Amino acid sequence: AYGRAQAYVYLNDGSCLNAKALSEGKCRYDSTCRARLAEQLKACEKEAQAGRRGMWAAAAAAPPAAGYS
């Protein structure tokens, strides 16, 4: 998407850095990406939103930008 390379990053313990960052509210899921882990990554973002973590901690978190869920 957007003419850039996208990748999954796995840590030495086998965990997925992408999922960890989403769960901590440090980034947004890019719904234009046809990821094999799409459902898991979307769930991580929703978990962060529900828990008001990271960028979702503000009382009135910014709405998703176009192309993001």
PDB file with one MODEL, atoms N, CA, C and O in Angstrom:
MODEL        1
ATOM      1  N   ALA A   1       0.844  -1.190   0.000  1.00  0.00           N
ATOM      2  CA  ALA A   1       0.000   0.000   0.000  1.00  0.00           C
ATOM      3  C   ALA A   1       0.878   1.239   0.000  1.00  0.00           C
ATOM      4  O   ALA A   1       1.955   1.245   0.596  1.00  0.00           O
ATOM      5  N   TYR A   2       0.428   2.261  -0.653  1.00  0.00           N
ATOM      6  CA  TYR A   2       1.125   3.540  -0.709  1.00  0.00           C
ATOM      7  C   TYR A   2       2.527   3.424  -1.302  1.00  0.00           C
ATOM      8  O   TYR A   2       3.365   4.289  -1.049  1.00  0.00           O
ATOM      9  N   GLY A   3       2.803   2.390  -2.074  1.00  0.00           N
ATOM     10  CA  GLY A   3       4.089   2.246  -2.728  1.00  0.00           C
ATOM     11  C   GLY A   3       5.245   1.972  -1.783  1.00  0.00           C
ATOM     12  O   GLY A   3       6.389   2.297  -2.100  1.00  0.00           O
ATOM     13  N   ARG A   4       4.972   1.383  -0.634  1.00  0.00           N
ATOM     14  CA  ARG A   4       6.049   1.090   0.323  1.00  0.00           C
ATOM     15  C   ARG A   4       6.019  -0.388   0.680  1.00  0.00           C
ATOM     16  O   ARG A   4       4.987  -1.050   0.569  1.00  0.00           O
ATOM     17  N   ALA A   5       7.149  -0.881   1.104  1.00  0.00           N
ATOM     18  CA  ALA A   5       7.237  -2.274   1.537  1.00  0.00           C
ATOM     19  C   ALA A   5       6.649  -2.392   2.941  1.00  0.00           C
ATOM     20  O   ALA A   5       6.815  -1.505   3.778  1.00  0.00           O
ATOM     21  N   GLN A   6       5.969  -3.489   3.176  1.00  0.00           N
ATOM     22  CA  GLN A   6       5.429  -3.765   4.504  1.00  0.00           C
ATOM     23  C   GLN A   6       5.888  -5.157   4.899  1.00  0.00           C
ATOM     24  O   GLN A   6       6.013  -6.044   4.055  1.00  0.00           O
ATOM     25  N   ALA A   7       6.135  -5.337   6.179  1.00  0.00           N
ATOM     26  CA  ALA A   7       6.653  -6.626   6.635  1.00  0.00           C
ATOM     27  C   ALA A   7       6.163  -6.924   8.041  1.00  0.00           C
ATOM     28  O   ALA A   7       5.779  -6.025   8.789  1.00  0.00           O
ATOM     29  N   TYR A   8       6.185  -8.195   8.382  1.00  0.00           N
ATOM     30  CA  TYR A   8       5.963  -8.622   9.761  1.00  0.00           C
ATOM     31  C   TYR A   8       7.329  -8.682  10.412  1.00  0.00           C
ATOM     32  O   TYR A   8       8.300  -9.122   9.797  1.00  0.00           O
ATOM     33  N   VAL A   9       7.404  -8.239  11.657  1.00  0.00           N
ATOM     34  CA  VAL A   9       8.661  -8.289  12.400  1.00  0.00           C
ATOM     35  C   VAL A   9       8.428  -9.194  13.599  1.00  0.00           C
ATOM     36  O   VAL A   9       7.543  -8.950  14.419  1.00  0.00           O
ATOM     37  N   TYR A  10       9.237 -10.243  13.684  1.00  0.00           N
ATOM     38  CA  TYR A  10       9.131 -11.183  14.791  1.00  0.00           C
ATOM     39  C   TYR A  10      10.337 -11.028  15.708  1.00  0.00           C
ATOM     40  O   TYR A  10      11.472 -10.918  15.243  1.00  0.00           O
ATOM     41  N   LEU A  11      10.085 -11.021  16.999  1.00  0.00           N
ATOM     42  CA  LEU A  11      11.131 -10.891  17.999  1.00  0.00           C
ATOM     43  C   LEU A  11      11.728 -12.253  18.322  1.00  0.00           C
ATOM     44  O   LEU A  11      11.181 -13.281  17.922  1.00  0.00           O
ATOM     45  N   ASN A  12      12.842 -12.268  19.041  1.00  0.00           N
ATOM     46  CA  ASN A  12      13.506 -13.533  19.388  1.00  0.00           C
ATOM     47  C   ASN A  12      12.603 -14.486  20.149  1.00  0.00           C
ATOM     48  O   ASN A  12      12.769 -15.702  20.058  1.00  0.00           O
ATOM     49  N   ASP A  13      11.643 -13.947  20.904  1.00  0.00           N
ATOM     50  CA  ASP A  13      10.731 -14.816  21.665  1.00  0.00           C
ATOM     51  C   ASP A  13       9.591 -15.351  20.806  1.00  0.00           C
ATOM     52  O   ASP A  13       8.724 -16.070  21.302  1.00  0.00           O
ATOM     53  N   GLY A  14       9.588 -15.001  19.502  1.00  0.00           N
ATOM     54  CA  GLY A  14       8.572 -15.496  18.585  1.00  0.00           C
ATOM     55  C   GLY A  14       7.339 -14.620  18.476  1.00  0.00           C
ATOM     56  O   GLY A  14       6.457 -14.887  17.660  1.00  0.00           O
ATOM     57  N   SER A  15       7.268 -13.566  19.299  1.00  0.00           N
ATOM     58  CA  SER A  15       6.107 -12.681  19.237  1.00  0.00           C
ATOM     59  C   SER A  15       6.221 -11.740  18.048  1.00  0.00           C
ATOM     60  O   SER A  15       7.314 -11.473  17.549  1.00  0.00           O
ATOM     61  N   CYS A  16       5.076 -11.245  17.606  1.00  0.00           N
ATOM     62  CA  CYS A  16       5.006 -10.365  16.445  1.00  0.00           C
ATOM     63  C   CYS A  16       5.043  -8.911  16.919  1.00  0.00           C
ATOM     64  O   CYS A  16       4.148  -8.471  17.641  1.00  0.00           O
ATOM     65  N   LEU A  17       6.061  -8.176  16.521  1.00  0.00           N
ATOM     66  CA  LEU A  17       6.203  -6.780  16.918  1.00  0.00           C
ATOM     67  C   LEU A  17       5.033  -5.942  16.404  1.00  0.00           C
ATOM     68  O   LEU A  17       4.595  -5.013  17.083  1.00  0.00           O
ATOM     69  N   ASN A  18       4.529  -6.255  15.227  1.00  0.00           N
ATOM     70  CA  ASN A  18       3.399  -5.516  14.655  1.00  0.00           C
ATOM     71  C   ASN A  18       2.194  -5.606  15.594  1.00  0.00           C
ATOM     72  O   ASN A  18       1.569  -4.591  15.898  1.00  0.00           O
ATOM     73  N   ALA A  19       1.869  -6.809  16.051  1.00  0.00           N
ATOM     74  CA  ALA A  19       0.733  -7.012  16.953  1.00  0.00           C
ATOM     75  C   ALA A  19       0.971  -6.329  18.289  1.00  0.00           C
ATOM     76  O   ALA A  19       0.055  -5.742  18.864  1.00  0.00           O
ATOM     77  N   LYS A  20       2.195  -6.404  18.780  1.00  0.00           N
ATOM     78  CA  LYS A  20       2.534  -5.772  20.059  1.00  0.00           C
ATOM     79  C   LYS A  20       2.341  -4.259  19.974  1.00  0.00           C
ATOM     80  O   LYS A  20       1.748  -3.662  20.873  1.00  0.00           O
ATOM     81  N   ALA A  21       2.834  -3.633  18.909  1.00  0.00           N
ATOM     82  CA  ALA A  21       2.701  -2.182  18.750  1.00  0.00           C
ATOM     83  C   ALA A  21       1.231  -1.777  18.653  1.00  0.00           C
ATOM     84  O   ALA A  21       0.825  -0.769  19.231  1.00  0.00           O
ATOM     85  N   LEU A  22       0.436  -2.554  17.927  1.00  0.00           N
ATOM     86  CA  LEU A  22      -0.999  -2.266  17.825  1.00  0.00           C
ATOM     87  C   LEU A  22      -1.686  -2.418  19.172  1.00  0.00           C
ATOM     88  O   LEU A  22      -2.513  -1.585  19.542  1.00  0.00           O
ATOM     89  N   SER A  23      -1.357  -3.470  19.907  1.00  0.00           N
ATOM     90  CA  SER A  23      -1.972  -3.721  21.217  1.00  0.00           C
ATOM     91  C   SER A  23      -1.641  -2.638  22.225  1.00  0.00           C
ATOM     92  O   SER A  23      -2.416  -2.379  23.146  1.00  0.00           O
ATOM     93  N   GLU A  24      -0.479  -1.998  22.050  1.00  0.00           N
ATOM     94  CA  GLU A  24      -0.057  -0.943  22.965  1.00  0.00           C
ATOM     95  C   GLU A  24      -0.528   0.435  22.511  1.00  0.00           C
ATOM     96  O   GLU A  24      -0.256   1.433  23.178  1.00  0.00           O
ATOM     97  N   GLY A  25      -1.229   0.497  21.385  1.00  0.00           N
ATOM     98  CA  GLY A  25      -1.738   1.769  20.887  1.00  0.00           C
ATOM     99  C   GLY A  25      -0.661   2.659  20.301  1.00  0.00           C
ATOM    100  O   GLY A  25      -0.804   3.881  20.287  1.00  0.00           O
ATOM    101  N   LYS A  26       0.415   2.060  19.818  1.00  0.00           N
ATOM    102  CA  LYS A  26       1.530   2.827  19.266  1.00  0.00           C
ATOM    103  C   LYS A  26       1.402   3.065  17.768  1.00  0.00           C
ATOM    104  O   LYS A  26       2.184   3.820  17.191  1.00  0.00           O
ATOM    105  N   CYS A  27       0.437   2.435  17.144  1.00  0.00           N
ATOM    106  CA  CYS A  27       0.226   2.600  15.707  1.00  0.00           C
ATOM    107  C   CYS A  27      -1.210   2.217  15.378  1.00  0.00           C
ATOM    108  O   CYS A  27      -1.957   1.738  16.231  1.00  0.00           O
ATOM    109  N   ARG A  28      -1.577   2.439  14.120  1.00  0.00           N
ATOM    110  CA  ARG A  28      -2.914   2.075  13.643  1.00  0.00           C
ATOM    111  C   ARG A  28      -2.798   0.958  12.630  1.00  0.00           C
ATOM    112  O   ARG A  28      -1.793   0.839  11.929  1.00  0.00           O
ATOM    113  N   TYR A  29      -3.824   0.150  12.559  1.00  0.00           N
ATOM    114  CA  TYR A  29      -3.883  -0.905  11.546  1.00  0.00           C
ATOM    115  C   TYR A  29      -4.212  -0.276  10.202  1.00  0.00           C
ATOM    116  O   TYR A  29      -5.135   0.532  10.103  1.00  0.00           O
ATOM    117  N   ASP A  30      -3.475  -0.636   9.183  1.00  0.00           N
ATOM    118  CA  ASP A  30      -3.690  -0.136   7.829  1.00  0.00           C
ATOM    119  C   ASP A  30      -4.610  -1.099   7.099  1.00  0.00           C
ATOM    120  O   ASP A  30      -4.181  -2.170   6.670  1.00  0.00           O
ATOM    121  N   SER A  31      -5.881  -0.717   6.958  1.00  0.00           N
ATOM    122  CA  SER A  31      -6.865  -1.613   6.352  1.00  0.00           C
ATOM    123  C   SER A  31      -6.681  -1.786   4.848  1.00  0.00           C
ATOM    124  O   SER A  31      -7.338  -2.633   4.243  1.00  0.00           O
ATOM    125  N   THR A  32      -5.796  -0.996   4.233  1.00  0.00           N
ATOM    126  CA  THR A  32      -5.530  -1.175   2.806  1.00  0.00           C
ATOM    127  C   THR A  32      -4.543  -2.307   2.571  1.00  0.00           C
ATOM    128  O   THR A  32      -4.375  -2.760   1.439  1.00  0.00           O
ATOM    129  N   CYS A  33      -3.899  -2.759   3.617  1.00  0.00           N
ATOM    130  CA  CYS A  33      -2.925  -3.846   3.515  1.00  0.00           C
ATOM    131  C   CYS A  33      -3.641  -5.184   3.572  1.00  0.00           C
ATOM    132  O   CYS A  33      -4.429  -5.431   4.485  1.00  0.00           O
ATOM    133  N   ARG A  34      -3.377  -6.026   2.627  1.00  0.00           N
ATOM    134  CA  ARG A  34      -3.983  -7.359   2.609  1.00  0.00           C
ATOM    135  C   ARG A  34      -3.054  -8.332   3.338  1.00  0.00           C
ATOM    136  O   ARG A  34      -2.382  -9.163   2.726  1.00  0.00           O
ATOM    137  N   ALA A  35      -3.042  -8.201   4.642  1.00  0.00           N
ATOM    138  CA  ALA A  35      -2.136  -8.972   5.486  1.00  0.00           C
ATOM    139  C   ALA A  35      -2.710 -10.334   5.830  1.00  0.00           C
ATOM    140  O   ALA A  35      -3.916 -10.479   6.026  1.00  0.00           O
ATOM    141  N   ARG A  36      -1.840 -11.330   5.903  1.00  0.00           N
ATOM    142  CA  ARG A  36      -2.310 -12.661   6.292  1.00  0.00           C
ATOM    143  C   ARG A  36      -2.714 -12.693   7.765  1.00  0.00           C
ATOM    144  O   ARG A  36      -3.466 -13.570   8.189  1.00  0.00           O
ATOM    145  N   LEU A  37      -2.218 -11.747   8.527  1.00  0.00           N
ATOM    146  CA  LEU A  37      -2.597 -11.648   9.940  1.00  0.00           C
ATOM    147  C   LEU A  37      -3.630 -10.549  10.170  1.00  0.00           C
ATOM    148  O   LEU A  37      -3.772 -10.055  11.289  1.00  0.00           O
ATOM    149  N   ALA A  38      -4.345 -10.167   9.128  1.00  0.00           N
ATOM    150  CA  ALA A  38      -5.259  -9.028   9.188  1.00  0.00           C
ATOM    151  C   ALA A  38      -6.229  -9.096  10.362  1.00  0.00           C
ATOM    152  O   ALA A  38      -6.365  -8.127  11.109  1.00  0.00           O
ATOM    153  N   GLU A  39      -6.894 -10.213  10.530  1.00  0.00           N
ATOM    154  CA  GLU A  39      -7.900 -10.315  11.600  1.00  0.00           C
ATOM    155  C   GLU A  39      -7.249 -10.177  12.971  1.00  0.00           C
ATOM    156  O   GLU A  39      -7.794  -9.508  13.849  1.00  0.00           O
ATOM    157  N   GLN A  40      -6.091 -10.801  13.164  1.00  0.00           N
ATOM    158  CA  GLN A  40      -5.381 -10.705  14.441  1.00  0.00           C
ATOM    159  C   GLN A  40      -4.940  -9.261  14.693  1.00  0.00           C
ATOM    160  O   GLN A  40      -5.066  -8.761  15.811  1.00  0.00           O
ATOM    161  N   LEU A  41      -4.427  -8.596  13.666  1.00  0.00           N
ATOM    162  CA  LEU A  41      -3.948  -7.226  13.833  1.00  0.00           C
ATOM    163  C   LEU A  41      -5.102  -6.261  14.103  1.00  0.00           C
ATOM    164  O   LEU A  41      -4.964  -5.350  14.920  1.00  0.00           O
ATOM    165  N   LYS A  42      -6.234  -6.449  13.432  1.00  0.00           N
ATOM    166  CA  LYS A  42      -7.412  -5.609  13.696  1.00  0.00           C
ATOM    167  C   LYS A  42      -7.869  -5.788  15.144  1.00  0.00           C
ATOM    168  O   LYS A  42      -8.231  -4.821  15.815  1.00  0.00           O
ATOM    169  N   ALA A  43      -7.846  -7.029  15.613  1.00  0.00           N
ATOM    170  CA  ALA A  43      -8.262  -7.311  16.991  1.00  0.00           C
ATOM    171  C   ALA A  43      -7.319  -6.641  17.996  1.00  0.00           C
ATOM    172  O   ALA A  43      -7.763  -6.159  19.038  1.00  0.00           O
ATOM    173  N   CYS A  44      -6.041  -6.611  17.688  1.00  0.00           N
ATOM    174  CA  CYS A  44      -5.067  -5.948  18.566  1.00  0.00           C
ATOM    175  C   CYS A  44      -5.364  -4.458  18.672  1.00  0.00           C
ATOM    176  O   CYS A  44      -5.292  -3.883  19.758  1.00  0.00           O
ATOM    177  N   GLU A  45      -5.698  -3.834  17.547  1.00  0.00           N
ATOM    178  CA  GLU A  45      -6.025  -2.411  17.565  1.00  0.00           C
ATOM    179  C   GLU A  45      -7.302  -2.167  18.378  1.00  0.00           C
ATOM    180  O   GLU A  45      -7.357  -1.230  19.175  1.00  0.00           O
ATOM    181  N   LYS A  46      -8.306  -2.989  18.184  1.00  0.00           N
ATOM    182  CA  LYS A  46      -9.564  -2.828  18.929  1.00  0.00           C
ATOM    183  C   LYS A  46      -9.339  -3.006  20.426  1.00  0.00           C
ATOM    184  O   LYS A  46      -9.959  -2.323  21.241  1.00  0.00           O
ATOM    185  N   GLU A  47      -8.449  -3.927  20.781  1.00  0.00           N
ATOM    186  CA  GLU A  47      -8.105  -4.161  22.181  1.00  0.00           C
ATOM    187  C   GLU A  47      -7.470  -2.897  22.776  1.00  0.00           C
ATOM    188  O   GLU A  47      -7.798  -2.506  23.897  1.00  0.00           O
ATOM    189  N   ALA A  48      -6.572  -2.266  22.034  1.00  0.00           N
ATOM    190  CA  ALA A  48      -5.931  -1.036  22.503  1.00  0.00           C
ATOM    191  C   ALA A  48      -6.949   0.087  22.636  1.00  0.00           C
ATOM    192  O   ALA A  48      -6.909   0.854  23.598  1.00  0.00           O
ATOM    193  N   GLN A  49      -7.860   0.185  21.674  1.00  0.00           N
ATOM    194  CA  GLN A  49      -8.897   1.220  21.732  1.00  0.00           C
ATOM    195  C   GLN A  49      -9.774   1.015  22.968  1.00  0.00           C
ATOM    196  O   GLN A  49     -10.038   1.960  23.712  1.00  0.00           O
ATOM    197  N   ALA A  50     -10.220  -0.218  23.183  1.00  0.00           N
ATOM    198  CA  ALA A  50     -11.092  -0.515  24.324  1.00  0.00           C
ATOM    199  C   ALA A  50     -10.380  -0.252  25.649  1.00  0.00           C
ATOM    200  O   ALA A  50     -10.994   0.212  26.610  1.00  0.00           O
ATOM    201  N   GLY A  51      -9.079  -0.551  25.693  1.00  0.00           N
ATOM    202  CA  GLY A  51      -8.298  -0.343  26.906  1.00  0.00           C
ATOM    203  C   GLY A  51      -7.723   1.060  27.025  1.00  0.00           C
ATOM    204  O   GLY A  51      -7.026   1.372  27.990  1.00  0.00           O
ATOM    205  N   ARG A  52      -8.018   1.912  26.031  1.00  0.00           N
ATOM    206  CA  ARG A  52      -7.532   3.287  25.986  1.00  0.00           C
ATOM    207  C   ARG A  52      -6.027   3.359  26.224  1.00  0.00           C
ATOM    208  O   ARG A  52      -5.547   4.108  27.074  1.00  0.00           O
ATOM    209  N   ARG A  53      -5.300   2.558  25.450  1.00  0.00           N
ATOM    210  CA  ARG A  53      -3.844   2.523  25.560  1.00  0.00           C
ATOM    211  C   ARG A  53      -3.202   3.347  24.443  1.00  0.00           C
ATOM    212  O   ARG A  53      -3.748   3.472  23.347  1.00  0.00           O
ATOM    213  N   GLY A  54      -2.046   3.897  24.745  1.00  0.00           N
ATOM    214  CA  GLY A  54      -1.280   4.643  23.749  1.00  0.00           C
ATOM    215  C   GLY A  54      -2.079   5.803  23.186  1.00  0.00           C
ATOM    216  O   GLY A  54      -2.641   6.605  23.932  1.00  0.00           O
ATOM    217  N   MET A  55      -2.125   5.886  21.859  1.00  0.00           N
ATOM    218  CA  MET A  55      -2.824   7.002  21.209  1.00  0.00           C
ATOM    219  C   MET A  55      -4.308   7.027  21.515  1.00  0.00           C
ATOM    220  O   MET A  55      -4.966   8.047  21.306  1.00  0.00           O
ATOM    221  N   TRP A  56      -4.844   5.927  22.003  1.00  0.00           N
ATOM    222  CA  TRP A  56      -6.279   5.840  22.305  1.00  0.00           C
ATOM    223  C   TRP A  56      -6.581   6.275  23.733  1.00  0.00           C
ATOM    224  O   TRP A  56      -7.734   6.220  24.161  1.00  0.00           O
ATOM    225  N   ALA A  57      -5.564   6.707  24.481  1.00  0.00           N
ATOM    226  CA  ALA A  57      -5.747   7.094  25.880  1.00  0.00           C
ATOM    227  C   ALA A  57      -6.481   8.423  26.029  1.00  0.00           C
ATOM    228  O   ALA A  57      -7.146   8.653  27.039  1.00  0.00           O
ATOM    229  N   ALA A  58      -6.367   9.288  25.044  1.00  0.00           N
ATOM    230  CA  ALA A  58      -7.025  10.602  25.130  1.00  0.00           C
ATOM    231  C   ALA A  58      -8.538  10.411  25.204  1.00  0.00           C
ATOM    232  O   ALA A  58      -9.087   9.487  24.603  1.00  0.00           O
ATOM    233  N   ALA A  59      -9.185  11.269  25.924  1.00  0.00           N
ATOM    234  CA  ALA A  59     -10.637  11.168  26.095  1.00  0.00           C
ATOM    235  C   ALA A  59     -11.369  11.179  24.757  1.00  0.00           C
ATOM    236  O   ALA A  59     -12.360  10.472  24.576  1.00  0.00           O
ATOM    237  N   ALA A  60     -10.880  11.972  23.838  1.00  0.00           N
ATOM    238  CA  ALA A  60     -11.499  12.054  22.518  1.00  0.00           C
ATOM    239  C   ALA A  60     -10.448  11.680  21.470  1.00  0.00           C
ATOM    240  O   ALA A  60      -9.907  12.549  20.786  1.00  0.00           O
ATOM    241  N   ALA A  61     -10.170  10.407  21.354  1.00  0.00           N
ATOM    242  CA  ALA A  61      -9.155   9.944  20.410  1.00  0.00           C
ATOM    243  C   ALA A  61      -9.533  10.356  18.986  1.00  0.00           C
ATOM    244  O   ALA A  61     -10.708  10.400  18.621  1.00  0.00           O
ATOM    245  N   ALA A  62      -8.521  10.650  18.210  1.00  0.00           N
ATOM    246  CA  ALA A  62      -8.754  11.074  16.816  1.00  0.00           C
ATOM    247  C   ALA A  62      -9.409   9.954  16.030  1.00  0.00           C
ATOM    248  O   ALA A  62      -9.062   8.787  16.207  1.00  0.00           O
ATOM    249  N   PRO A  63     -10.359  10.297  15.159  1.00  0.00           N
ATOM    250  CA  PRO A  63     -11.000   9.260  14.347  1.00  0.00           C
ATOM    251  C   PRO A  63      -9.987   8.710  13.343  1.00  0.00           C
ATOM    252  O   PRO A  63      -9.019   9.390  13.000  1.00  0.00           O
ATOM    253  N   PRO A  64     -10.205   7.488  12.874  1.00  0.00           N
ATOM    254  CA  PRO A  64      -9.285   6.909  11.895  1.00  0.00           C
ATOM    255  C   PRO A  64      -9.214   7.756  10.641  1.00  0.00           C
ATOM    256  O   PRO A  64     -10.217   8.301  10.180  1.00  0.00           O
ATOM    257  N   ALA A  65      -8.007   7.856  10.097  1.00  0.00           N
ATOM    258  CA  ALA A  65      -7.817   8.555   8.830  1.00  0.00           C
ATOM    259  C   ALA A  65      -8.334   7.647   7.701  1.00  0.00           C
ATOM    260  O   ALA A  65      -8.500   6.443   7.891  1.00  0.00           O
ATOM    261  N   ALA A  66      -8.580   8.226   6.557  1.00  0.00           N
ATOM    262  CA  ALA A  66      -9.052   7.438   5.403  1.00  0.00           C
ATOM    263  C   ALA A  66      -8.094   6.293   5.137  1.00  0.00           C
ATOM    264  O   ALA A  66      -6.880   6.490   5.096  1.00  0.00           O
ATOM    265  N   GLY A  67      -8.631   5.106   4.959  1.00  0.00           N
ATOM    266  CA  GLY A  67      -7.815   3.928   4.703  1.00  0.00           C
ATOM    267  C   GLY A  67      -7.410   3.169   5.936  1.00  0.00           C
ATOM    268  O   GLY A  67      -6.803   2.103   5.837  1.00  0.00           O
ATOM    269  N   TYR A  68      -7.734   3.698   7.102  1.00  0.00           N
ATOM    270  CA  TYR A  68      -7.421   3.017   8.359  1.00  0.00           C
ATOM    271  C   TYR A  68      -8.712   2.612   9.028  1.00  0.00           C
ATOM    272  O   TYR A  68      -9.742   3.267   8.871  1.00  0.00           O
ATOM    273  N   SER A  69      -8.648   1.524   9.779  1.00  0.00           N
ATOM    274  CA  SER A  69      -9.876   1.063  10.456  1.00  0.00           C
ATOM    275  C   SER A  69      -9.990   1.679  11.821  1.00  0.00           C
ATOM    276  O   SER A  69     -10.953   1.413  12.540  1.00  0.00           O
TER     277      SER A  69
ENDMDL
END
